[in-house]
Coordinates of C-alpha atoms in Angstrom, one line a residue:
Chain A
M977 CA -13.0 -6.4 122.5
A978 CA -15.4 -8.9 121.0
L979 CA -12.9 -9.4 118.3
V980 CA -10.0 -10.1 120.8
G981 CA -12.3 -12.5 122.6
R982 CA -13.2 -14.3 119.2
S983 CA -9.5 -14.5 118.1
W984 CA -8.5 -16.2 121.5
L985 CA -11.5 -18.5 121.3
L986 CA -10.3 -19.6 117.9
L987 CA -6.8 -20.4 119.1
I988 CA -8.2 -22.2 122.2
G989 CA -10.5 -24.1 119.7
F990 CA -7.4 -25.1 117.7
I991 CA -5.5 -26.4 120.9
L992 CA -8.8 -28.2 122.0
F993 CA -9.1 -29.9 118.7
Y994 CA -5.5 -31.0 118.9
V995 CA -6.1 -32.5 122.3
I996 CA -9.2 -34.2 121.0
Y997 CA -7.2 -35.4 118.0
L998 CA -4.6 -37.0 120.3
L999 CA -7.3 -38.6 122.4
F1000 CA -9.1 -39.9 119.3
G1001 CA -5.7 -41.4 118.2
A1002 CA -5.1 -42.8 121.5
L1003 CA -8.4 -44.6 121.7
I1004 CA -8.0 -46.2 118.2
F1005 CA -4.3 -47.2 118.9
S1006 CA -5.4 -48.7 122.3
T1007 CA -8.3 -50.6 120.8
I1008 CA -6.1 -51.9 118.0
E1009 CA -2.9 -52.7 119.7
R1010 CA -3.9 -53.8 123.2
P1011 CA -5.3 -57.3 122.2
M1012 CA -2.2 -57.8 120.1
E1013 CA 0.1 -56.9 122.9
D1014 CA -1.8 -59.1 125.4
K1015 CA -1.5 -62.1 123.0
L1016 CA 2.2 -61.5 122.5
R1017 CA 2.7 -61.0 126.2
L1018 CA 1.0 -64.3 126.9
E1019 CA 2.9 -66.2 124.2
V1020 CA 6.2 -64.9 125.7
E1021 CA 5.0 -65.8 129.2
V1022 CA 4.1 -69.4 128.0
L1023 CA 7.5 -69.6 126.4
K1024 CA 9.3 -68.6 129.5
Q1025 CA 7.4 -71.0 131.6
E1026 CA 8.1 -73.9 129.1
F1027 CA 11.7 -72.9 129.2
L1028 CA 11.8 -73.0 132.9
N1029 CA 10.0 -76.4 133.0
Q1030 CA 12.4 -77.9 130.4
S1031 CA 15.6 -76.8 132.3
C1032 CA 16.7 -76.6 135.9
V1033 CA 17.1 -72.9 135.8
S1034 CA 15.6 -70.9 138.7
A1035 CA 13.1 -68.2 137.8
A1036 CA 15.2 -65.6 139.6
S1037 CA 18.4 -66.6 137.8
L1038 CA 16.7 -66.4 134.4
E1039 CA 14.9 -63.1 135.3
N1040 CA 18.4 -61.7 136.2
F1041 CA 20.0 -62.9 133.0
L1042 CA 17.2 -61.6 130.9
F1043 CA 17.5 -58.1 132.6
K1044 CA 21.2 -57.8 131.5
V1045 CA 20.4 -59.1 128.1
L1046 CA 17.6 -56.7 127.5
A1047 CA 19.6 -53.7 128.9
A1048 CA 22.4 -54.6 126.3
N1049 CA 19.7 -54.9 123.7
K1050 CA 18.4 -51.4 124.3
Y1051 CA 21.9 -50.1 123.2
G1052 CA 21.7 -52.2 120.1
V1053 CA 24.0 -55.0 121.5
F1054 CA 22.4 -58.4 120.7
V1055 CA 23.1 -61.5 122.6
L1056 CA 22.2 -63.9 119.6
K1057 CA 25.0 -65.6 117.8
N1058 CA 23.8 -64.6 114.3
A1059 CA 23.0 -61.0 115.1
S1060 CA 26.3 -60.2 116.7
A1061 CA 28.2 -60.5 113.4
T1062 CA 28.2 -56.9 112.5
S1063 CA 29.0 -54.0 114.9
N1064 CA 26.6 -51.1 115.1
W1065 CA 29.6 -48.9 115.1
D1066 CA 31.5 -49.9 112.0
L1067 CA 32.1 -47.0 109.7
A1068 CA 29.1 -47.7 107.5
S1069 CA 26.7 -48.1 110.4
S1070 CA 28.2 -45.0 112.1
M1071 CA 27.6 -42.9 109.1
F1072 CA 24.1 -44.2 108.8
F1073 CA 23.5 -43.2 112.5
A1074 CA 25.1 -39.8 111.8
N1075 CA 22.7 -39.5 108.9
T1076 CA 19.6 -40.3 110.8
L1077 CA 20.8 -37.9 113.5
V1078 CA 21.2 -34.8 111.2
T1079 CA 18.1 -35.5 109.2
T1080 CA 16.2 -35.8 112.6
V1081 CA 14.8 -39.2 111.5
G1082 CA 16.5 -40.9 114.5
Y1083 CA 15.6 -44.5 114.3
G1084 CA 17.3 -45.3 117.6
H1085 CA 18.3 -48.8 116.4
S1086 CA 21.6 -48.1 117.8
T1087 CA 22.2 -45.2 120.3
P1088 CA 25.3 -43.9 121.9
L1089 CA 26.4 -45.9 124.9
S1090 CA 29.0 -43.6 126.5
D1091 CA 28.6 -40.2 127.9
T1092 CA 31.1 -38.8 125.4
G1093 CA 29.0 -40.2 122.7
K1094 CA 25.8 -38.6 124.0
A1095 CA 27.6 -35.2 124.4
F1096 CA 29.0 -35.6 120.9
S1097 CA 25.5 -36.4 119.5
I1098 CA 24.2 -33.1 121.0
F1099 CA 27.2 -31.1 119.5
Y1100 CA 27.0 -32.9 116.2
A1101 CA 23.3 -32.5 115.6
L1102 CA 23.5 -28.7 116.8
L1103 CA 25.5 -28.0 113.7
G1104 CA 24.4 -30.8 111.6
V1105 CA 20.5 -30.4 111.6
P1106 CA 20.5 -26.7 110.4
F1107 CA 23.3 -27.6 107.9
T1108 CA 21.1 -30.4 106.5
M1109 CA 18.2 -28.1 106.2
L1110 CA 20.4 -25.6 104.4
V1111 CA 21.6 -28.2 101.8
L1112 CA 18.0 -29.6 101.3
T1113 CA 16.7 -26.0 100.8
A1114 CA 19.5 -25.3 98.3
C1115 CA 18.5 -28.4 96.4
V1116 CA 14.8 -27.8 96.5
Q1117 CA 15.2 -24.2 95.1
R1118 CA 17.1 -25.7 92.2
L1119 CA 14.2 -28.3 91.6
L1120 CA 11.6 -25.6 91.8
Y1121 CA 11.9 -24.4 88.2
P1122 CA 12.1 -27.8 86.3
L1123 CA 9.6 -29.5 88.6
V1124 CA 7.1 -26.7 89.6
L1125 CA 7.3 -23.5 87.6
A1126 CA 8.0 -24.9 84.2
P1127 CA 5.3 -27.7 84.2
V1128 CA 2.6 -25.4 85.5
S1129 CA 3.6 -22.8 82.8
L1130 CA 3.3 -25.6 80.3
L1131 CA -0.2 -26.6 81.6
Q1132 CA -1.3 -23.1 81.4
R1133 CA 0.0 -22.6 77.9
S1134 CA -1.9 -25.6 76.8
G1135 CA -5.1 -23.9 77.8
L1136 CA -5.8 -24.5 81.5
E1137 CA -6.8 -21.7 83.8
P1138 CA -4.3 -20.8 86.6
R1139 CA -6.3 -22.6 89.3
P1140 CA -6.9 -25.9 87.6
A1141 CA -3.3 -25.9 86.3
T1142 CA -1.8 -25.7 89.8
A1143 CA -4.2 -28.3 91.0
V1144 CA -3.5 -30.7 88.2
H1145 CA 0.2 -30.1 88.6
F1146 CA 0.1 -30.8 92.3
V1147 CA -1.7 -34.0 91.7
L1148 CA 0.7 -35.2 89.1
L1149 CA 3.7 -34.2 91.3
L1150 CA 2.0 -36.1 94.3
L1151 CA 1.6 -39.2 92.1
L1152 CA 5.2 -39.0 90.9
V1153 CA 6.4 -38.8 94.5
V1154 CA 4.3 -41.6 95.8
L1155 CA 5.5 -43.8 92.9
C1156 CA 9.1 -43.0 93.0
F1157 CA 9.6 -42.5 96.8
F1158 CA 7.0 -44.9 98.3
L1159 CA 5.8 -47.6 96.1
V1160 CA 9.1 -48.4 94.2
P1161 CA 11.3 -48.2 97.3
A1162 CA 8.8 -50.2 99.3
A1163 CA 8.9 -53.0 96.6
V1164 CA 12.7 -52.9 96.6
F1165 CA 12.9 -53.2 100.5
T1166 CA 10.4 -56.0 100.4
K1167 CA 12.7 -57.9 98.0
V1168 CA 15.9 -57.1 99.8
E1169 CA 14.9 -57.4 103.4
G1170 CA 13.0 -60.6 103.0
S1171 CA 11.1 -60.5 106.3
W1172 CA 9.3 -57.2 105.4
S1173 CA 5.8 -57.3 103.8
F1174 CA 4.9 -54.7 101.2
L1175 CA 2.9 -52.7 103.9
D1176 CA 6.0 -52.8 106.0
G1177 CA 7.9 -51.2 103.2
I1178 CA 5.4 -48.4 102.7
Y1179 CA 5.2 -48.0 106.6
F1180 CA 9.0 -47.7 106.7
C1181 CA 9.1 -45.2 103.8
F1182 CA 6.3 -43.1 105.4
I1183 CA 7.7 -43.2 108.9
S1184 CA 11.2 -42.3 107.6
L1185 CA 10.2 -39.4 105.2
C1186 CA 8.0 -37.8 107.8
T1187 CA 11.2 -37.9 110.1
I1188 CA 9.1 -39.8 112.7
G1189 CA 11.7 -42.7 112.5
L1190 CA 10.2 -45.2 114.9
G1191 CA 13.0 -47.6 114.3
D1192 CA 10.8 -50.8 114.3
F1193 CA 12.0 -51.3 110.7
V1194 CA 15.5 -50.4 109.9
P1195 CA 17.2 -51.5 106.6
G1196 CA 20.4 -53.5 106.5
M1197 CA 20.1 -54.9 110.0
Q1198 CA 19.9 -58.6 108.9
P1199 CA 22.6 -60.8 110.2
E1200 CA 23.9 -61.7 106.7
Q1201 CA 23.2 -58.6 104.7
K1202 CA 25.0 -58.9 101.4
Y1203 CA 26.9 -55.6 100.3
R1204 CA 25.9 -54.0 103.5
T1205 CA 28.0 -50.8 103.1
L1206 CA 26.6 -50.2 99.6
Y1207 CA 23.0 -51.0 100.7
L1208 CA 23.3 -48.5 103.7
G1209 CA 24.8 -46.0 101.3
A1210 CA 21.9 -46.3 99.0
V1211 CA 19.3 -46.1 101.9
M1212 CA 21.1 -42.7 102.9
V1213 CA 20.8 -41.3 99.3
Y1214 CA 17.1 -42.5 99.3
L1215 CA 16.4 -40.7 102.6
F1216 CA 18.1 -37.5 101.3
L1217 CA 16.3 -37.4 98.0
G1218 CA 13.0 -38.4 99.7
L1219 CA 13.2 -35.7 102.3
M1220 CA 14.0 -33.2 99.5
M1221 CA 10.9 -34.3 97.5
M1222 CA 8.8 -34.1 100.6
Y1223 CA 9.9 -30.6 101.2
L1224 CA 9.3 -29.8 97.5
L1225 CA 5.8 -31.1 97.8
L1226 CA 5.2 -29.1 100.9
R1227 CA 6.3 -25.9 99.2
T1228 CA 4.3 -26.7 96.1
F1229 CA 1.2 -27.3 98.3
H1230 CA 1.6 -24.0 100.1
K1231 CA 2.0 -22.2 96.7
M1232 CA -1.0 -23.9 95.4
S1233 CA -3.0 -22.9 98.4
D1234 CA -2.0 -19.3 97.8
V1235 CA -3.4 -19.5 94.2
H1236 CA -6.6 -21.1 95.6
G1237 CA -7.0 -18.7 98.4
L1238 CA -6.7 -21.5 100.8
T1239 CA -4.1 -19.8 102.9
T1240 CA -6.4 -16.6 103.1
L1241 CA -9.3 -19.0 104.2
L1242 CA -7.1 -20.5 107.0
Q1243 CA -5.4 -17.0 107.4
L1244 CA -2.0 -18.5 107.1
P1245 CA 0.9 -16.3 106.2
R1246 CA 1.1 -16.2 102.4
C1247 CA 3.8 -17.7 100.4
E1248 CA 4.8 -14.9 98.2
D1249 CA 7.7 -12.8 99.2
S1250 CA 8.6 -9.2 98.8
D1251 CA 10.7 -10.2 95.8
P1252 CA 8.6 -12.0 93.3
D1253 CA 11.8 -13.4 91.8
E1254 CA 12.7 -15.3 95.0
D1255 CA 12.0 -18.6 93.5
R1256 CA 14.2 -17.9 90.7
E1257 CA 17.1 -17.2 93.2
P1258 CA 18.5 -20.4 94.5
I1259 CA 20.3 -20.2 97.9
V1260 CA 23.6 -21.0 96.1
D1261 CA 24.0 -18.0 93.6
H1262 CA 22.4 -18.7 90.3
A1263 CA 23.5 -17.4 86.9
E1264 CA 22.2 -14.0 86.2
S1265 CA 22.8 -11.3 83.7
P1266 CA 26.0 -9.2 85.0
Q1267 CA 23.9 -6.1 85.2
R1268 CA 21.2 -7.7 87.4
Q1269 CA 23.9 -9.0 89.6
T1270 CA 25.3 -5.5 90.1
E1271 CA 21.9 -4.2 90.9
K1272 CA 21.2 -6.7 93.4
G1273 CA 24.7 -6.4 94.8
A1274 CA 24.1 -2.8 95.2
S1275 CA 20.7 -3.0 96.9
N1276 CA 21.6 -6.0 99.0
H1277 CA 25.2 -5.5 100.1
L1278 CA 25.8 -1.8 100.0
E1279 CA 22.7 -0.5 101.6
P1280 CA 22.0 -2.4 104.7
G1281 CA 19.7 0.3 105.8
S1282 CA 17.3 -0.8 103.0
Q1283 CA 16.6 -4.2 104.8
V1284 CA 13.5 -4.5 106.7
S1285 CA 14.5 -4.3 110.4
Y1286 CA 11.9 -6.2 112.5
N1287 CA 12.6 -4.0 115.5
T1288 CA 11.2 -1.0 113.7
I1289 CA 7.7 -2.7 113.3
N1290 CA 5.7 -1.4 116.0
K1291 CA 2.6 -3.0 117.2
G1292 CA -0.5 -0.7 116.0
Chain B
M590 CA 28.3 -19.7 81.3
A591 CA 31.1 -19.2 83.8
L592 CA 28.5 -18.0 86.3
V593 CA 26.3 -21.2 85.7
G594 CA 29.4 -23.3 86.3
R595 CA 30.4 -21.5 89.4
S596 CA 26.7 -21.8 90.8
W597 CA 26.7 -25.6 90.3
L598 CA 30.2 -25.9 91.8
L599 CA 28.9 -24.2 94.8
L600 CA 25.9 -26.5 95.2
I601 CA 28.2 -29.5 94.6
G602 CA 30.6 -28.0 97.2
F603 CA 27.6 -27.9 99.7
I604 CA 26.8 -31.5 99.0
L605 CA 30.3 -32.6 99.2
F606 CA 30.8 -31.0 102.4
Y607 CA 27.7 -32.6 103.8
V608 CA 29.1 -36.0 102.9
I609 CA 32.4 -35.1 104.5
Y610 CA 30.5 -33.8 107.6
L611 CA 28.7 -37.3 107.7
L612 CA 32.0 -39.1 107.3
F613 CA 33.6 -37.1 109.9
G614 CA 30.7 -37.8 112.4
A615 CA 30.9 -41.4 111.6
L616 CA 34.7 -41.7 112.3
I617 CA 34.0 -40.0 115.7
F618 CA 31.1 -42.1 116.7
S619 CA 33.0 -45.2 115.5
T620 CA 36.0 -44.3 117.6
I621 CA 34.1 -43.4 120.7
E622 CA 31.3 -46.2 120.6
R623 CA 33.1 -49.1 119.3
P624 CA 35.1 -50.1 122.4
M625 CA 32.2 -49.4 124.6
E626 CA 30.1 -51.8 122.4
D627 CA 32.8 -54.4 122.4
K628 CA 33.0 -54.2 126.1
L629 CA 29.3 -54.6 126.5
R630 CA 29.1 -57.3 123.9
L631 CA 31.8 -59.3 125.9
E632 CA 30.1 -58.8 129.2
V633 CA 26.9 -60.2 127.7
E634 CA 28.7 -63.2 126.1
V635 CA 30.5 -63.9 129.4
L636 CA 27.0 -63.7 131.2
K637 CA 25.5 -66.1 128.7
Q638 CA 28.3 -68.6 129.2
E639 CA 28.1 -68.4 133.0
F640 CA 24.4 -68.8 132.7
L641 CA 24.8 -71.9 130.5
N642 CA 27.4 -73.5 132.7
Q643 CA 25.3 -73.0 136.0
S644 CA 22.3 -74.5 134.4
C645 CA 21.5 -77.6 132.4
V646 CA 20.1 -75.6 129.5
S647 CA 21.4 -76.3 126.0
A648 CA 22.9 -73.5 124.0
A649 CA 20.4 -74.0 121.1
S650 CA 17.4 -74.0 123.4
L651 CA 18.6 -70.6 125.0
E652 CA 19.3 -69.0 121.7
N653 CA 15.9 -70.0 120.6
F654 CA 14.2 -68.7 123.7
L655 CA 16.3 -65.4 123.6
F656 CA 15.3 -64.9 119.9
K657 CA 11.5 -64.9 120.8
V658 CA 12.2 -62.7 123.9
L659 CA 14.1 -60.0 121.8
A660 CA 11.5 -60.1 119.0
A661 CA 8.8 -59.3 121.5
N662 CA 11.0 -56.7 123.2
K663 CA 11.2 -55.0 119.7
Y664 CA 7.6 -54.2 120.0
G665 CA 7.9 -53.0 123.5
V666 CA 6.7 -56.2 125.1
F667 CA 9.1 -57.1 127.9
V668 CA 9.5 -60.5 129.4
L669 CA 10.6 -59.2 132.9
K670 CA 8.1 -59.6 135.7
N671 CA 8.5 -55.9 136.9
A672 CA 8.4 -54.2 133.5
S673 CA 5.2 -56.0 132.4
A674 CA 3.0 -54.4 134.9
T675 CA 2.0 -51.6 132.6
S676 CA 0.7 -51.9 129.2
N677 CA 2.2 -49.9 126.3
W678 CA -1.3 -49.3 124.9
D679 CA -3.3 -48.2 127.8
L680 CA -4.9 -44.8 127.1
A681 CA -2.2 -42.6 128.6
S682 CA 0.5 -44.6 126.9
S683 CA -1.4 -44.5 123.5
M684 CA -1.8 -40.8 123.7
F685 CA 1.9 -40.4 124.3
F686 CA 2.5 -42.6 121.3
A687 CA 0.0 -40.5 119.2
N688 CA 1.8 -37.4 120.4
T689 CA 5.2 -38.6 119.6
L690 CA 3.9 -39.6 116.2
V691 CA 2.4 -36.2 115.1
T692 CA 5.3 -34.1 116.4
T693 CA 7.5 -36.4 114.4
V694 CA 9.6 -37.1 117.5
G695 CA 8.9 -40.9 117.3
Y696 CA 10.8 -42.5 120.1
G697 CA 9.7 -45.9 119.0
H698 CA 9.7 -47.2 122.5
S699 CA 6.5 -49.0 121.5
T700 CA 5.5 -49.4 117.9
P701 CA 2.3 -50.8 116.3
L702 CA 2.4 -54.5 116.3
S703 CA -0.6 -55.2 113.8
D704 CA -0.9 -54.4 110.1
T705 CA -4.0 -52.3 111.0
G706 CA -2.1 -50.4 113.6
K707 CA 0.7 -49.6 110.9
A708 CA -1.8 -48.5 108.3
F709 CA -3.6 -46.3 110.9
S710 CA -0.4 -44.8 112.0
I711 CA 0.3 -43.7 108.4
F712 CA -3.2 -42.3 108.1
Y713 CA -3.1 -40.7 111.5
A714 CA 0.3 -39.0 110.9
L715 CA -0.8 -37.9 107.4
L716 CA -3.2 -35.6 109.0
G717 CA -1.8 -35.2 112.3
V718 CA 1.7 -33.9 111.4
P719 CA 0.5 -31.0 109.2
F720 CA -2.1 -30.2 111.8
T721 CA 0.4 -30.1 114.6
M722 CA 2.6 -27.7 112.5
L723 CA -0.5 -25.4 112.1
V724 CA -1.3 -25.3 115.8
L725 CA 2.4 -24.6 116.6
T726 CA 2.7 -21.9 114.0
A727 CA -0.5 -20.3 115.4
C728 CA 0.9 -20.2 118.8
V729 CA 4.3 -19.0 117.7
Q730 CA 2.8 -16.1 115.9
R731 CA 1.0 -15.2 119.2
L732 CA 4.3 -15.2 121.0
L733 CA 6.2 -13.3 118.4
Y734 CA 5.0 -9.8 119.6
P735 CA 5.5 -10.3 123.5
L736 CA 8.7 -12.4 123.1
V737 CA 10.4 -10.9 120.0
L738 CA 9.1 -7.5 118.7
A739 CA 8.3 -5.9 122.0
P740 CA 11.7 -6.7 123.8
V741 CA 13.7 -5.7 120.6
S742 CA 11.7 -2.4 120.4
L743 CA 12.4 -1.8 124.2
L744 CA 16.2 -2.5 123.7
Q745 CA 16.2 0.0 120.9
R746 CA 14.3 2.7 122.9
S747 CA 16.9 2.2 125.6
G748 CA 19.6 3.4 123.2
L749 CA 20.9 0.4 121.4
E750 CA 21.4 0.3 117.6
P751 CA 19.2 -2.1 115.6
R752 CA 21.9 -4.7 115.0
P753 CA 23.3 -5.0 118.5
A754 CA 19.5 -4.8 119.8
T755 CA 18.7 -7.9 117.7
A756 CA 21.8 -9.8 118.8
V757 CA 21.4 -9.0 122.5
H758 CA 17.8 -10.0 122.4
F759 CA 18.6 -13.3 120.6
V760 CA 21.2 -14.2 123.2
L761 CA 18.7 -13.5 125.9
L762 CA 16.0 -15.5 124.3
L763 CA 18.5 -18.4 123.8
L764 CA 19.4 -18.3 127.4
L765 CA 15.8 -18.3 128.5
V766 CA 15.1 -21.2 126.2
V767 CA 18.2 -23.2 127.5
L768 CA 17.3 -22.5 131.1
C769 CA 13.5 -23.2 130.8
F770 CA 13.5 -26.0 128.3
F771 CA 16.8 -27.8 128.9
L772 CA 18.3 -27.2 132.3
V773 CA 15.2 -27.1 134.4
P774 CA 13.5 -30.1 132.7
A775 CA 16.8 -32.0 132.8
A776 CA 17.0 -31.5 136.6
V777 CA 13.3 -32.6 136.9
F778 CA 13.9 -35.7 134.8
T779 CA 16.9 -36.6 136.8
K780 CA 14.9 -36.4 140.0
V781 CA 11.9 -38.2 138.8
E782 CA 13.5 -40.9 136.6
G783 CA 16.2 -41.8 139.2
S784 CA 18.5 -43.9 136.8
W785 CA 19.0 -40.8 134.5
S786 CA 22.0 -38.6 135.1
F787 CA 21.9 -34.9 134.4
L788 CA 23.4 -35.4 131.1
D789 CA 21.0 -38.0 130.3
G790 CA 18.3 -35.4 131.1
I791 CA 19.9 -32.8 128.8
Y792 CA 20.4 -35.3 126.1
F793 CA 16.8 -36.5 126.3
C794 CA 15.7 -32.8 126.1
F795 CA 17.8 -32.2 123.1
I796 CA 17.1 -35.3 121.2
S797 CA 13.4 -34.7 121.8
L798 CA 13.1 -31.1 120.9
C799 CA 15.1 -31.5 117.7
T800 CA 12.4 -34.2 116.9
I801 CA 15.3 -36.7 116.6
G802 CA 13.8 -39.0 119.2
L803 CA 16.1 -41.9 119.3
G804 CA 14.1 -43.4 122.1
D805 CA 16.9 -44.6 124.4
F806 CA 15.6 -42.4 127.1
V807 CA 11.8 -42.2 127.3
P808 CA 10.2 -40.9 130.5
G809 CA 7.6 -42.6 132.5
M810 CA 8.8 -46.2 131.4
Q811 CA 9.8 -47.3 134.9
P812 CA 7.9 -50.3 136.3
E813 CA 6.5 -48.5 139.3
Q814 CA 6.1 -44.9 138.1
K815 CA 4.0 -42.9 140.4
Y816 CA 1.1 -40.8 139.0
R817 CA 2.1 -42.1 135.5
T818 CA -0.8 -40.7 133.5
L819 CA -0.2 -37.2 135.1
Y820 CA 3.5 -37.5 134.4
L821 CA 3.1 -38.5 130.7
G822 CA 0.6 -35.6 130.3
A823 CA 3.2 -33.2 131.8
V824 CA 5.7 -34.6 129.3
M825 CA 3.5 -34.1 126.4
V826 CA 2.9 -30.4 127.4
Y827 CA 6.6 -30.0 127.8
L828 CA 7.2 -31.4 124.3
F829 CA 4.6 -29.1 122.8
L830 CA 5.8 -25.9 124.6
G831 CA 9.4 -26.9 123.8
L832 CA 9.0 -27.5 120.0
M833 CA 7.1 -24.2 120.0
M834 CA 10.0 -22.4 121.5
M835 CA 12.5 -24.1 119.3
Y836 CA 10.4 -22.8 116.3
L837 CA 10.2 -19.3 117.9
L838 CA 14.1 -19.4 118.3
L839 CA 14.5 -20.5 114.7
R840 CA 12.3 -17.7 113.4
T841 CA 14.0 -15.1 115.6
F842 CA 17.4 -16.3 114.3
H843 CA 16.2 -16.0 110.8
K844 CA 14.9 -12.5 111.4
M845 CA 18.1 -11.5 113.1
S846 CA 20.1 -12.9 110.2
D847 CA 18.1 -10.5 107.8
V848 CA 18.9 -7.5 110.0
H849 CA 22.7 -8.5 110.1
G850 CA 22.8 -9.3 106.4
L851 CA 23.7 -12.9 107.1
T852 CA 20.9 -14.3 104.8
T853 CA 22.3 -12.1 102.0
L854 CA 25.8 -13.5 102.7
L855 CA 24.5 -17.2 102.5
Q856 CA 22.0 -16.0 99.8
L857 CA 19.2 -17.5 101.7
P858 CA 15.6 -16.3 100.9
R859 CA 15.0 -13.4 103.1
C860 CA 12.5 -13.5 106.0
E861 CA 10.5 -10.4 105.2
D862 CA 7.2 -10.9 103.3
S863 CA 5.4 -8.8 100.9
D864 CA 3.1 -7.6 103.7
P865 CA 5.2 -6.0 106.4
D866 CA 2.3 -6.5 108.8
E867 CA 2.5 -10.3 108.4
D868 CA 4.2 -10.7 112.0
R869 CA 1.2 -8.9 113.4
E870 CA -1.2 -11.1 111.8
P871 CA -1.5 -14.5 113.5
I872 CA -2.7 -17.4 111.7
V873 CA -5.9 -17.3 113.9
D874 CA -7.5 -14.0 113.1
H875 CA -6.3 -11.2 115.2
A876 CA -8.1 -8.3 116.6
E877 CA -8.1 -5.4 114.1
S878 CA -10.1 -2.3 113.6
P879 CA -13.2 -3.0 111.8
Q880 CA -12.2 -0.8 108.9
R881 CA -8.9 -2.6 108.3
Q882 CA -10.8 -5.9 108.5
T883 CA -13.0 -4.8 105.7
E884 CA -10.1 -3.5 103.5
K885 CA -8.2 -6.8 104.0
G886 CA -11.4 -8.7 103.3
A887 CA -11.8 -6.8 100.0
S888 CA -8.3 -7.3 98.8
N889 CA -7.9 -10.9 100.0
H890 CA -11.3 -12.5 99.4
L891 CA -13.0 -10.4 96.6
E892 CA -10.0 -10.0 94.3
P893 CA -8.4 -13.4 93.8
G894 CA -6.8 -12.1 90.7
S895 CA -4.5 -9.8 92.8
Q896 CA -2.9 -12.9 94.3
V897 CA 0.5 -13.7 93.0
S898 CA 0.1 -16.8 90.9
Y899 CA 3.3 -18.7 90.7
N900 CA 2.5 -20.1 87.2
T901 CA 2.7 -16.6 85.7
I902 CA 6.4 -16.3 86.8
N903 CA 8.4 -17.1 83.8
K904 CA 12.1 -18.0 83.8
G905 CA 13.9 -15.0 82.4

């Protein structure tokens, strides 16, 4: 009974800490951003007054006009002359939108206007999100041997113990990902976008590859973007490869935690599966000896009864 | 060699199909949305011309003013009198922002203005996103027995075979989730938000619980929202519970696929783990007999060598 109590207490502790973490974040964000917001708000207000003074426009008429402009802006329709050159729904932009939808990044720089568009978005993501995960997983499983198993094996053969070997490998992989998917792309975005600082670039990469996708920075949205279709295509490839590497990094971290007993410490479910060969079996069928194929075929396809059926597990 | 070729062909087929899927989506979105966009664009243009005709404002001066207004709008700072009543960075709003950040929903209805805010967002999400996943997983593991294992067991004891039992259970769970986390909340949002249609409500629930978070619909953003803090708090609880149920649904689907041999068909890694008791072991330590505790302690903590070390797996 004491154990049940302790276990619930632990879970409640987790949730309590989560709420505290949110409150802590809220306090920091509020402290940092509020003065900036007030400043910007004041600036805009002064600008509006100046505009009203310089012209013979009535405040109500301007307010009414701005209301419509901002409503259109919400849907990605801009009233400015320069910005309206490109549509949000040409083929390249639509594909970019579809891509951010199925990867759950969702910048929201343009959003469906019509009810049909909204309904189709739901239907499209319903199939697309799981399918994207499937493709990503298939790719990650292929990369697991050359990028994780082989290097760790190499490190071990060069004299390192298993634990330091996995740790050294993880740090090296992390550095590689930070370099290739954060620092270099951020530098490229800074160069191409013009108005982005390097921090903006890093911020964009991070917010995108975590699938948060706030949408305050979206590439290729400048009025006179050169080679826009090509550029958007490159960003889509970057997003796909980046998400793949983030997932690989997560899997590697989980595996390292297994070796270091971290998952045991946090009492997380361990990474290892019933079949120790799992990591050598990509989702998409991998080359194996014909004999092994037959064996696996026999155990997997012909004897469905041998599969663990979760309904037979009874609570002790 | 033929097998290697076939396996790569399959993966390439996957990726090709993914690109085709994106293209297909792009075509549909483009077809549906482009006319709507053009219409809205024209309306705004007519409005602008009317505004210019009615007043003595020069086009350049208006353009310049609108540019500043829209730039401020991008950061969630609105120029309209009504909308500016509430800050985006009061404590409740900041907490809502922090919540959408760590759950990777990221509406982007308000975004950090300052460099410090951007840097803190990265740091905050770096810790917050994995922690949120940990809390969600811990909660899902607690729900797995009452919502999955027990009902399936009950269905089986009432005479159903394992396969139909898991299928019936999955459909029932799906209906429950659709009712409690889509239909009912959508009705509530339609009622509270006023300007949202029922489809808008469903669309918001879907876009949020898939963590896409486009941000075209964000609750509690009306200028005169009653009990705003309470309402935002309720939305945060809804998001947390909803994400939990989506994750539970995904796990249940994966488990059902195991039983039905679907994972074998798609050659996905199977769900079952080396320890068949895994599902009975929540992340946060669960009540067990003291004897079992000691046994587990011995095998997990005292013999680290017994853990599967992924570096020892060599490619055959």
